[in-house]
Amino acid sequence: MPLLIQHGRVITAADDFMADIYCQGNTISRIEPTIDPRTLPTPPEDLEIIDASGKYVFPGFIDPHVHIYLPFMGTYAVDDYESASRAALAGGTTTLIEMICPGPTDQPFDAFETWRSKAQDLAAVDYTFHMSVVRFERDVRDQFRTIVESGVPSFKVFLAYKGALDLSDEDLFAMMKMARDLGVIVTAHCENAEAIDALQKALLAAGKTGTEWHEPSRPPVVEAEGVHHLCTFAELTGAHVYTVHTSCDLAVREALAARHRGVNVWMEAVAPHLVLDATYAERPDFEGAKYVMSPPLRAKWNQDVLWNGLRSRAINTVGTDHAPFNYRGQKEMGRAAFTAIPNGIPTIQERVDLVYTHGVCEGRLGLMAMVDACSTQAARIFGMYPRKGTIRVGSDADLVVYDPEYRGTFSHAASFSKVDYNAYEGWEKKGRVGVVTVRGQVQIRDGEFVGTIGRGEFIPREPTH
Ligand code: URP
Ligand code: ZN
Ligand code: ZN
């Protein structure tokens, strides 16, 4: 049904203005100071009018880093596309970029098809993927070309998770040369796998098995070394790179130093690192397991570095690294040793509200920088702009009508993810999503899902690097 959103304060990465927005079909047709419904081609009975007085109208937010189908650390993440879509939409996210994470012996193209099939009928958000390269023998290389030609021009590489997802330097170098030739960006989990392995073994041998030892097993210097390693290979191959879940000052400095040398490196922060610190993972009675992710939560002062990086736009995006493992039965696998706790802090629904509450409301970030970091940059870096990531005539009508006056709390009861806890339980929430549209169809109204499962589409992308 055609939509007219009236009297909203429209915020993009570059503009802040009052306007009415008319959407027809999948896209935005008109943006004007005032649109008189009588001037529209749509008969009044077929037009939905949304009053956005006192509200912000944002472009649909894009989460550039989520895991939904994820076989990992001997178990599977608990969400599927239906639950993850509902959660994403309730938090204002209209496009997801999911990591395809095959096992070390899987055929890459089979994995691509498996991940696509998981999304196909259940997605209520639009989606695309980053293709993890966990093997790169000569005989599988052509499969990556085919995946790029199929509309997925971004790779993911893990420098961590020794023996499971990591890649040899020889293969990393060859993969980055191929990425450069194809114009594909390489996203990377930057932590030195060998250093972590040695530190973990030493800690466990000393009887240090609790959740409080997770951070000391992967200290900032281990992440900084990973960023340095990636950027060195980028410098040598000419590949464009993107550091996912950049968590700390030392890692940010390495990326900035590489940029200074001319390396094309983009940076992602994720919401958990912006608002949670290392003390959460130190909570007694195994409560800390809820806060085990990698790279780990850091000393609190690092949060200022991340927020400042976002404000100056040195850090490009905010994702979540949503990796939903239940506390009961899954996180609990690591009661005897922190190394067996499945990594992840589910945040797909909370991301935008956390950035608004702790960034915008606390004066750390302006509204336009928030939109840039949570939507526009992901669209630009990953080849979806201006179809996604902005509000302009011809763009997809992915829109978020946001109520800045709302006051409430984050809770497991209000979350749509299947995971059995909320890392932000009871925290104050300032502002919330009112209406969310995906290509012109209302999917969320007053925080409730009113849309269609299966509405979400795969968004094919072209190489832009
Ligand atoms: O803790 C994390 N980050 N879990 C998901 C896997 C990954 O490293 O992205
Ligand atoms: Zn990672
Ligand atoms: Zn991840």
Short mmCIF file of C-alpha atoms and ligand atoms in Angstrom, two decimals:
data_model
loop_
_atom_site.label_atom_id
_atom_site.label_comp_id
_atom_site.label_asym_id
_atom_site.label_seq_id
_atom_site.Cartn_x
_atom_site.Cartn_y
_atom_site.Cartn_z
CA MET A 1 0.00 0.00 0.00
CA PRO A 2 1.41 3.48 -0.86
CA LEU A 3 2.59 5.38 2.20
CA LEU A 4 2.73 9.03 3.14
CA ILE A 5 4.88 9.85 6.16
CA GLN A 6 4.06 13.37 7.29
CA HIS A 7 5.67 16.00 9.52
CA GLY A 8 8.78 14.00 10.41
CA ARG A 9 12.29 15.29 11.08
CA VAL A 10 14.29 13.47 8.43
CA ILE A 11 17.84 12.55 9.40
CA THR A 12 20.39 11.20 6.94
CA ALA A 13 24.18 11.00 7.24
CA ALA A 14 24.42 14.46 5.71
CA ASP A 15 21.10 16.25 6.29
CA ASP A 16 18.58 17.08 9.00
CA PHE A 17 15.32 18.63 7.72
CA MET A 18 11.53 18.59 8.06
CA ALA A 19 9.76 16.80 5.22
CA ASP A 20 6.94 14.57 4.07
CA ILE A 21 7.89 11.34 2.29
CA TYR A 22 5.72 9.53 -0.23
CA CYS A 23 6.52 5.89 -1.03
CA GLN A 24 5.03 3.91 -3.89
CA GLY A 25 5.88 0.26 -4.47
CA ASN A 26 9.34 -0.54 -3.16
CA THR A 27 10.85 2.91 -3.37
CA ILE A 28 10.66 6.53 -2.25
CA SER A 29 8.84 8.65 -4.85
CA ARG A 30 8.73 12.15 -3.37
CA ILE A 31 10.40 14.08 -0.53
CA GLU A 32 9.06 17.60 -0.07
CA PRO A 33 8.50 20.10 2.75
CA THR A 34 4.77 19.34 2.50
CA ILE A 35 2.94 16.82 0.35
CA ASP A 36 -0.80 17.35 0.01
CA PRO A 37 -2.40 13.86 -0.20
CA ARG A 38 -4.84 15.26 -2.79
CA THR A 39 -1.92 15.75 -5.21
CA LEU A 40 -1.00 12.06 -5.10
CA PRO A 41 -1.97 9.50 -7.73
CA THR A 42 -3.15 7.17 -4.97
CA PRO A 43 -6.87 7.24 -4.07
CA PRO A 44 -7.28 8.17 -0.36
CA GLU A 45 -8.70 4.76 0.55
CA ASP A 46 -5.52 3.10 -0.77
CA LEU A 47 -3.11 5.44 1.00
CA GLU A 48 -1.66 4.82 4.45
CA ILE A 49 -0.79 8.07 6.23
CA ILE A 50 1.69 7.93 9.10
CA ASP A 51 1.94 10.96 11.35
CA ALA A 52 5.59 11.42 12.33
CA SER A 53 5.10 14.68 14.28
CA GLY A 54 7.71 14.89 17.02
CA LYS A 55 9.54 11.86 15.58
CA TYR A 56 12.73 11.29 13.65
CA VAL A 57 12.60 9.56 10.27
CA PHE A 58 15.80 7.58 9.71
CA PRO A 59 16.86 5.43 6.76
CA GLY A 60 16.49 1.75 7.62
CA PHE A 61 19.47 0.70 9.69
CA ILE A 62 21.95 -1.84 8.35
CA ASP A 63 23.73 -4.33 10.58
CA PRO A 64 26.95 -5.23 8.77
CA HIS A 65 27.89 -8.12 11.07
CA VAL A 66 25.45 -10.77 12.28
CA HIS A 67 25.45 -14.52 12.75
CA ILE A 68 22.13 -16.32 12.43
CA TYR A 69 22.86 -19.81 11.14
CA LEU A 70 26.13 -20.50 12.93
CA PRO A 71 27.69 -23.87 13.67
CA PHE A 72 30.38 -22.84 16.17
CA MET A 73 32.35 -24.27 19.10
CA GLY A 74 30.49 -27.57 19.03
CA THR A 75 26.98 -26.14 18.92
CA TYR A 76 24.60 -23.98 16.83
CA ALA A 77 23.39 -20.43 17.37
CA VAL A 78 19.72 -20.49 18.37
CA ASP A 79 18.11 -17.92 16.08
CA ASP A 80 16.67 -18.53 12.64
CA TYR A 81 15.80 -15.89 10.05
CA GLU A 82 12.29 -15.48 11.41
CA SER A 83 13.33 -14.71 14.98
CA ALA A 84 16.37 -12.70 13.92
CA SER A 85 14.29 -10.67 11.43
CA ARG A 86 11.64 -9.83 14.02
CA ALA A 87 14.35 -8.80 16.48
CA ALA A 88 16.25 -6.77 13.90
CA LEU A 89 13.12 -4.95 12.75
CA ALA A 90 11.95 -4.22 16.30
CA GLY A 91 15.28 -2.46 16.72
CA GLY A 92 15.02 -0.52 13.43
CA THR A 93 17.34 -2.70 11.34
CA THR A 94 16.00 -3.39 7.86
CA THR A 95 19.04 -4.98 6.19
CA LEU A 96 21.37 -7.61 7.63
CA ILE A 97 24.78 -8.75 6.43
CA GLU A 98 25.27 -12.26 7.73
CA MET A 99 28.59 -14.06 7.93
CA ILE A 100 28.66 -17.33 6.03
CA CYS A 101 30.89 -19.48 8.26
CA PRO A 102 31.56 -22.91 6.72
CA GLY A 103 33.60 -25.61 8.40
CA PRO A 104 37.20 -26.20 7.27
CA THR A 105 36.29 -29.11 4.98
CA ASP A 106 33.05 -27.71 3.50
CA GLN A 107 32.85 -26.72 -0.15
CA PRO A 108 32.53 -22.89 -0.26
CA PHE A 109 29.75 -22.79 -2.86
CA ASP A 110 27.73 -25.43 -0.98
CA ALA A 111 28.03 -23.26 2.11
CA PHE A 112 26.85 -20.21 0.16
CA GLU A 113 23.77 -22.13 -0.98
CA THR A 114 23.10 -23.47 2.51
CA TRP A 115 23.19 -20.00 4.05
CA ARG A 116 20.99 -18.58 1.28
CA SER A 117 18.46 -21.34 1.78
CA LYS A 118 18.23 -20.58 5.51
CA ALA A 119 17.20 -17.01 4.72
CA GLN A 120 15.03 -17.56 1.67
CA ASP A 121 11.52 -18.05 3.06
CA LEU A 122 11.99 -16.78 6.60
CA ALA A 123 13.57 -13.35 6.20
CA ALA A 124 11.40 -10.34 6.96
CA VAL A 125 14.38 -8.01 6.48
CA ASP A 126 16.53 -7.64 3.38
CA TYR A 127 19.83 -9.44 3.60
CA THR A 128 23.18 -10.20 2.05
CA PHE A 129 26.30 -12.04 3.17
CA HIS A 130 30.03 -11.84 3.73
CA MET A 131 31.65 -15.06 2.49
CA SER A 132 34.11 -16.50 4.99
CA VAL A 133 37.25 -17.94 3.46
CA VAL A 134 38.28 -20.69 5.87
CA ARG A 135 40.11 -22.68 3.17
CA PHE A 136 41.79 -21.54 -0.02
CA GLU A 137 43.40 -24.52 -1.73
CA ARG A 138 43.84 -24.05 -5.48
CA ASP A 139 40.97 -26.36 -6.36
CA VAL A 140 38.36 -24.34 -4.41
CA ARG A 141 39.42 -20.87 -5.55
CA ASP A 142 37.08 -20.67 -8.54
CA GLN A 143 34.14 -21.21 -6.22
CA PHE A 144 34.86 -17.84 -4.63
CA ARG A 145 34.78 -16.17 -8.06
CA THR A 146 31.36 -17.74 -8.62
CA ILE A 147 30.12 -16.52 -5.24
CA VAL A 148 31.26 -12.97 -6.08
CA GLU A 149 29.50 -13.22 -9.46
CA SER A 150 26.39 -14.38 -7.59
CA GLY A 151 26.21 -11.01 -5.81
CA VAL A 152 28.41 -11.41 -2.72
CA PRO A 153 31.52 -9.24 -3.24
CA SER A 154 32.86 -9.26 0.34
CA PHE A 155 35.01 -11.88 2.01
CA LYS A 156 35.50 -12.60 5.69
CA VAL A 157 38.64 -14.02 7.18
CA PHE A 158 39.33 -15.15 10.73
CA LEU A 159 42.85 -14.61 12.00
CA ALA A 160 41.64 -16.26 15.24
CA TYR A 161 40.01 -19.61 16.16
CA LYS A 162 43.07 -21.80 15.55
CA GLY A 163 42.34 -25.04 13.76
CA ALA A 164 38.67 -24.20 13.16
CA LEU A 165 38.30 -21.06 11.05
CA ASP A 166 41.79 -19.57 10.69
CA LEU A 167 43.75 -19.51 7.42
CA SER A 168 47.50 -19.99 6.80
CA ASP A 169 49.46 -16.88 5.84
CA GLU A 170 50.15 -18.41 2.43
CA ASP A 171 46.43 -18.79 1.76
CA LEU A 172 45.63 -15.41 3.32
CA PHE A 173 48.06 -13.72 0.95
CA ALA A 174 46.69 -15.55 -2.11
CA MET A 175 43.10 -14.80 -1.08
CA MET A 176 43.85 -11.11 -0.65
CA LYS A 177 45.44 -10.97 -4.08
CA MET A 178 42.31 -12.49 -5.55
CA ALA A 179 40.17 -9.99 -3.59
CA ARG A 180 42.22 -7.15 -5.02
CA ASP A 181 41.82 -8.50 -8.57
CA LEU A 182 38.07 -8.93 -8.16
CA GLY A 183 37.48 -5.61 -6.39
CA VAL A 184 36.23 -7.41 -3.30
CA ILE A 185 36.69 -6.07 0.24
CA VAL A 186 38.11 -8.43 2.90
CA THR A 187 36.50 -8.16 6.32
CA ALA A 188 38.56 -9.66 9.11
CA HIS A 189 38.39 -10.88 12.69
CA CYS A 190 41.77 -9.64 13.86
CA GLU A 191 43.33 -11.59 16.71
CA ASN A 192 46.51 -13.68 16.56
CA ALA A 193 45.36 -17.32 16.79
CA GLU A 194 48.73 -18.71 17.90
CA ALA A 195 49.15 -16.18 20.70
CA ILE A 196 45.65 -16.89 22.00
CA ASP A 197 46.27 -20.63 21.90
CA ALA A 198 49.49 -20.28 23.92
CA LEU A 199 47.92 -17.90 26.45
CA GLN A 200 44.83 -20.09 26.89
CA LYS A 201 46.96 -23.19 27.51
CA ALA A 202 49.09 -21.36 30.10
CA LEU A 203 46.03 -20.03 31.93
CA LEU A 204 44.27 -23.40 32.03
CA ALA A 205 47.47 -25.13 33.20
CA ALA A 206 47.60 -22.64 36.08
CA GLY A 207 44.03 -23.53 37.04
CA LYS A 208 42.65 -20.23 35.74
CA THR A 209 39.46 -21.60 34.23
CA GLY A 210 36.81 -18.97 35.10
CA THR A 211 35.16 -16.45 32.81
CA GLU A 212 37.36 -13.65 34.21
CA TRP A 213 40.32 -15.20 32.35
CA HIS A 214 38.78 -14.83 28.91
CA GLU A 215 40.03 -11.26 28.45
CA PRO A 216 43.57 -11.98 29.70
CA SER A 217 43.73 -14.83 27.17
CA ARG A 218 43.25 -12.36 24.31
CA PRO A 219 44.61 -8.99 25.51
CA PRO A 220 44.54 -5.81 23.38
CA VAL A 221 48.03 -6.42 22.00
CA VAL A 222 46.82 -9.72 20.49
CA GLU A 223 44.09 -7.85 18.62
CA ALA A 224 46.45 -5.03 17.61
CA GLU A 225 48.85 -7.63 16.20
CA GLY A 226 45.98 -9.04 14.15
CA VAL A 227 45.10 -5.62 12.75
CA HIS A 228 48.77 -4.99 11.96
CA HIS A 229 49.04 -8.36 10.22
CA LEU A 230 45.94 -7.77 8.11
CA CYS A 231 47.05 -4.27 7.16
CA THR A 232 50.54 -5.47 6.22
CA PHE A 233 49.02 -7.99 3.82
CA ALA A 234 46.67 -5.30 2.52
CA GLU A 235 49.63 -3.02 1.90
CA LEU A 236 51.48 -5.76 0.01
CA THR A 237 48.53 -6.99 -2.06
CA GLY A 238 46.57 -3.75 -2.50
CA ALA A 239 43.42 -5.40 -1.12
CA HIS A 240 40.85 -3.26 0.67
CA VAL A 241 40.19 -4.42 4.24
CA TYR A 242 37.68 -3.89 7.05
CA THR A 243 38.36 -4.77 10.68
CA VAL A 244 35.24 -6.24 12.30
CA HIS A 245 34.40 -5.73 15.99
CA THR A 246 37.39 -3.43 16.64
CA SER A 247 37.37 -3.32 20.42
CA CYS A 248 40.21 -1.27 21.85
CA ASP A 249 42.54 1.68 21.62
CA LEU A 250 45.58 -0.35 20.51
CA ALA A 251 43.68 -1.95 17.62
CA VAL A 252 42.24 1.39 16.49
CA ARG A 253 45.74 2.90 16.54
CA GLU A 254 47.07 0.11 14.31
CA ALA A 255 44.34 0.70 11.75
CA LEU A 256 44.88 4.47 11.84
CA ALA A 257 48.63 3.99 11.38
CA ALA A 258 47.95 1.77 8.36
CA ARG A 259 45.57 4.37 6.93
CA HIS A 260 48.31 6.93 7.41
CA ARG A 261 50.58 4.75 5.24
CA GLY A 262 47.92 4.63 2.53
CA VAL A 263 46.31 1.27 3.31
CA ASN A 264 42.61 1.15 2.45
CA VAL A 265 41.23 0.02 5.79
CA TRP A 266 37.76 0.60 7.21
CA MET A 267 36.79 -0.05 10.83
CA GLU A 268 33.71 -1.51 12.50
CA ALA A 269 32.84 -1.19 16.19
CA VAL A 270 30.08 -3.36 17.65
CA ALA A 271 27.49 -2.27 20.18
CA PRO A 272 28.62 -4.57 23.04
CA HIS A 273 32.12 -3.03 23.08
CA LEU A 274 30.62 0.47 23.18
CA VAL A 275 28.59 -0.06 26.34
CA LEU A 276 29.84 -3.14 28.21
CA ASP A 277 33.28 -3.52 29.80
CA ALA A 278 35.50 -6.33 31.05
CA THR A 279 33.95 -6.37 34.52
CA TYR A 280 30.76 -7.94 33.08
CA ALA A 281 32.69 -11.07 32.07
CA GLU A 282 34.14 -11.19 35.60
CA ARG A 283 30.71 -11.58 37.21
CA PRO A 284 30.60 -14.43 39.73
CA ASP A 285 28.62 -17.69 39.62
CA PHE A 286 29.27 -18.09 35.91
CA GLU A 287 27.06 -15.07 35.14
CA GLY A 288 30.12 -13.70 33.31
CA ALA A 289 29.60 -16.32 30.57
CA LYS A 290 26.77 -14.19 29.17
CA TYR A 291 29.42 -11.58 28.40
CA VAL A 292 32.03 -13.77 26.73
CA MET A 293 32.69 -12.72 23.16
CA SER A 294 35.80 -12.27 21.06
CA PRO A 295 37.58 -9.92 21.00
CA PRO A 296 36.62 -9.68 24.67
CA LEU A 297 34.98 -6.81 26.50
CA ARG A 298 37.75 -4.38 27.41
CA ALA A 299 38.73 -1.99 30.19
CA LYS A 300 36.08 0.74 30.25
CA TRP A 301 38.32 3.59 29.09
CA ASN A 302 38.50 1.99 25.63
CA GLN A 303 34.83 2.89 25.14
CA ASP A 304 35.74 6.59 24.92
CA VAL A 305 38.19 5.78 22.13
CA LEU A 306 35.46 3.94 20.22
CA TRP A 307 32.85 6.67 20.70
CA ASN A 308 35.38 9.36 19.73
CA GLY A 309 36.29 7.31 16.66
CA LEU A 310 32.63 7.18 15.68
CA ARG A 311 32.13 10.89 16.27
CA SER A 312 35.11 11.77 14.08
CA ARG A 313 33.98 9.03 11.65
CA ALA A 314 37.43 7.40 11.83
CA ILE A 315 35.49 4.30 12.86
CA ASN A 316 33.05 3.76 10.03
CA THR A 317 30.29 1.45 11.20
CA VAL A 318 28.49 0.05 14.23
CA GLY A 319 27.38 -3.57 13.94
CA THR A 320 26.41 -6.10 16.56
CA ASP A 321 28.23 -9.38 15.94
CA HIS A 322 24.91 -10.89 17.06
CA ALA A 323 25.86 -14.49 17.92
CA PRO A 324 22.99 -15.95 19.96
CA PHE A 325 23.92 -18.84 22.25
CA ASN A 326 21.70 -19.68 25.21
CA TYR A 327 23.05 -19.37 28.71
CA ARG A 328 21.39 -22.65 29.70
CA GLY A 329 22.97 -25.61 27.97
CA GLN A 330 25.26 -23.66 25.63
CA LYS A 331 27.27 -21.03 27.53
CA GLU A 332 27.18 -23.63 30.31
CA MET A 333 29.37 -25.90 28.18
CA GLY A 334 32.24 -23.79 29.48
CA ARG A 335 31.67 -24.16 33.24
CA ALA A 336 34.87 -26.20 33.59
CA ALA A 337 36.96 -24.00 31.27
CA PHE A 338 36.20 -20.56 29.80
CA THR A 339 37.70 -21.70 26.48
CA ALA A 340 34.61 -23.87 25.85
CA ILE A 341 32.07 -21.05 26.25
CA PRO A 342 30.46 -20.32 22.85
CA ASN A 343 31.43 -16.73 22.03
CA GLY A 344 28.83 -14.04 21.46
CA ILE A 345 26.65 -11.33 23.01
CA PRO A 346 23.28 -11.16 21.21
CA THR A 347 22.43 -7.52 20.41
CA ILE A 348 20.56 -7.48 17.07
CA GLN A 349 17.46 -5.80 18.56
CA GLU A 350 19.23 -3.45 20.96
CA ARG A 351 21.94 -1.90 18.73
CA VAL A 352 20.25 1.30 17.56
CA ASP A 353 18.57 2.03 20.91
CA LEU A 354 21.92 1.53 22.67
CA VAL A 355 23.66 3.92 20.28
CA TYR A 356 20.85 6.46 20.66
CA THR A 357 20.69 6.14 24.48
CA HIS A 358 24.43 6.01 25.21
CA GLY A 359 25.72 7.92 22.20
CA VAL A 360 23.25 10.60 21.13
CA CYS A 361 21.53 11.23 24.48
CA GLU A 362 24.89 11.42 26.28
CA GLY A 363 26.30 13.90 23.75
CA ARG A 364 28.93 11.53 22.37
CA LEU A 365 27.51 11.37 18.88
CA GLY A 366 25.24 13.52 16.71
CA LEU A 367 22.16 12.16 14.98
CA MET A 368 23.75 12.35 11.52
CA ALA A 369 26.87 10.52 12.71
CA MET A 370 24.59 7.88 14.24
CA VAL A 371 22.83 7.36 10.90
CA ASP A 372 26.16 7.30 9.08
CA ALA A 373 27.61 4.66 11.44
CA CYS A 374 24.50 2.51 11.76
CA SER A 375 23.32 2.65 8.15
CA THR A 376 24.99 4.76 5.46
CA GLN A 377 28.59 3.62 5.81
CA ALA A 378 27.64 -0.04 5.63
CA ALA A 379 25.69 0.65 2.44
CA ARG A 380 28.61 2.55 0.93
CA ILE A 381 31.40 0.18 1.93
CA PHE A 382 29.48 -2.94 0.89
CA GLY A 383 28.03 -1.75 -2.41
CA MET A 384 24.39 -1.06 -1.56
CA TYR A 385 24.37 2.75 -1.71
CA PRO A 386 22.17 4.63 -2.60
CA ARG A 387 19.64 1.82 -2.85
CA LYS A 388 20.09 1.39 0.91
CA GLY A 389 21.51 3.63 3.62
CA THR A 390 19.83 6.92 2.81
CA ILE A 391 16.54 8.69 2.22
CA ARG A 392 16.34 9.96 -1.33
CA VAL A 393 13.99 9.65 -4.30
CA GLY A 394 14.56 6.26 -5.91
CA SER A 395 16.05 4.62 -2.81
CA ASP A 396 14.34 1.63 -1.26
CA ALA A 397 11.58 2.76 1.09
CA ASP A 398 13.30 1.30 4.17
CA LEU A 399 12.33 3.81 6.82
CA VAL A 400 12.34 4.03 10.61
CA VAL A 401 9.98 6.42 12.42
CA TYR A 402 11.70 6.84 15.78
CA ASP A 403 10.22 8.22 18.99
CA PRO A 404 12.94 10.11 20.89
CA GLU A 405 10.68 10.79 23.89
CA TYR A 406 10.03 7.14 24.78
CA ARG A 407 11.48 5.97 28.09
CA GLY A 408 11.58 2.29 29.00
CA THR A 409 13.95 -0.57 29.70
CA PHE A 410 15.67 -3.33 27.77
CA SER A 411 14.42 -6.77 28.69
CA HIS A 412 14.42 -10.38 27.63
CA ALA A 413 10.62 -10.29 27.81
CA ALA A 414 10.49 -7.68 25.04
CA SER A 415 13.06 -9.30 22.77
CA PHE A 416 12.27 -11.38 19.70
CA SER A 417 15.52 -13.32 19.54
CA LYS A 418 15.21 -16.92 20.71
CA VAL A 419 18.17 -16.55 23.04
CA ASP A 420 17.34 -17.10 26.72
CA TYR A 421 18.84 -13.92 28.23
CA ASN A 422 19.30 -10.23 27.54
CA ALA A 423 22.76 -8.84 28.21
CA TYR A 424 21.21 -5.41 28.88
CA GLU A 425 18.39 -6.59 31.17
CA GLY A 426 16.83 -3.69 33.08
CA TRP A 427 19.00 -1.00 31.47
CA GLU A 428 17.25 2.28 30.74
CA LYS A 429 16.24 2.78 27.12
CA LYS A 430 15.70 6.30 25.80
CA GLY A 431 13.86 6.35 22.50
CA ARG A 432 12.42 3.52 20.47
CA VAL A 433 11.30 2.45 17.07
CA GLY A 434 7.67 3.23 16.21
CA VAL A 435 7.10 2.29 12.58
CA VAL A 436 9.54 0.37 10.37
CA THR A 437 9.08 -0.21 6.65
CA VAL A 438 10.93 -2.58 4.35
CA ARG A 439 10.66 -1.51 0.71
CA GLY A 440 7.47 0.37 1.45
CA GLN A 441 5.70 -2.27 3.53
CA VAL A 442 5.07 -1.63 7.23
CA GLN A 443 6.75 -4.45 9.16
CA ILE A 444 6.74 -2.93 12.68
CA ARG A 445 4.12 -0.70 14.31
CA ASP A 446 4.36 0.47 17.94
CA GLY A 447 7.18 -1.98 18.54
CA GLU A 448 5.09 -4.96 17.36
CA PHE A 449 5.75 -7.08 14.29
CA VAL A 450 2.84 -6.61 11.88
CA GLY A 451 4.65 -7.59 8.70
CA THR A 452 5.20 -10.58 6.50
CA ILE A 453 7.72 -13.32 7.09
CA GLY A 454 9.36 -13.97 3.71
CA ARG A 455 9.10 -10.31 2.68
CA GLY A 456 12.90 -10.01 2.95
CA GLU A 457 14.97 -10.28 -0.22
CA PHE A 458 18.54 -11.16 -1.03
CA ILE A 459 20.25 -7.94 -2.16
CA PRO A 460 22.76 -8.75 -4.90
CA ARG A 461 25.81 -6.48 -4.87
CA GLU A 462 28.55 -5.57 -7.33
CA PRO A 463 32.25 -5.35 -6.43
CA THR A 464 33.04 -1.70 -5.60
CA HIS A 465 36.63 -1.96 -4.36
O1 URP B 1 32.32 -13.63 20.04
C1 URP B 1 32.08 -13.62 18.85
N1 URP B 1 32.57 -12.64 18.17
N2 URP B 1 31.31 -14.59 18.30
C2 URP B 1 30.96 -14.80 16.97
C3 URP B 1 32.08 -15.26 16.09
C4 URP B 1 32.96 -14.11 15.71
O2 URP B 1 34.13 -14.11 16.08
O3 URP B 1 32.53 -13.20 15.03
ZN ZN B 2 34.77 -12.40 15.02
ZN ZN B 3 31.17 -12.27 14.17
#
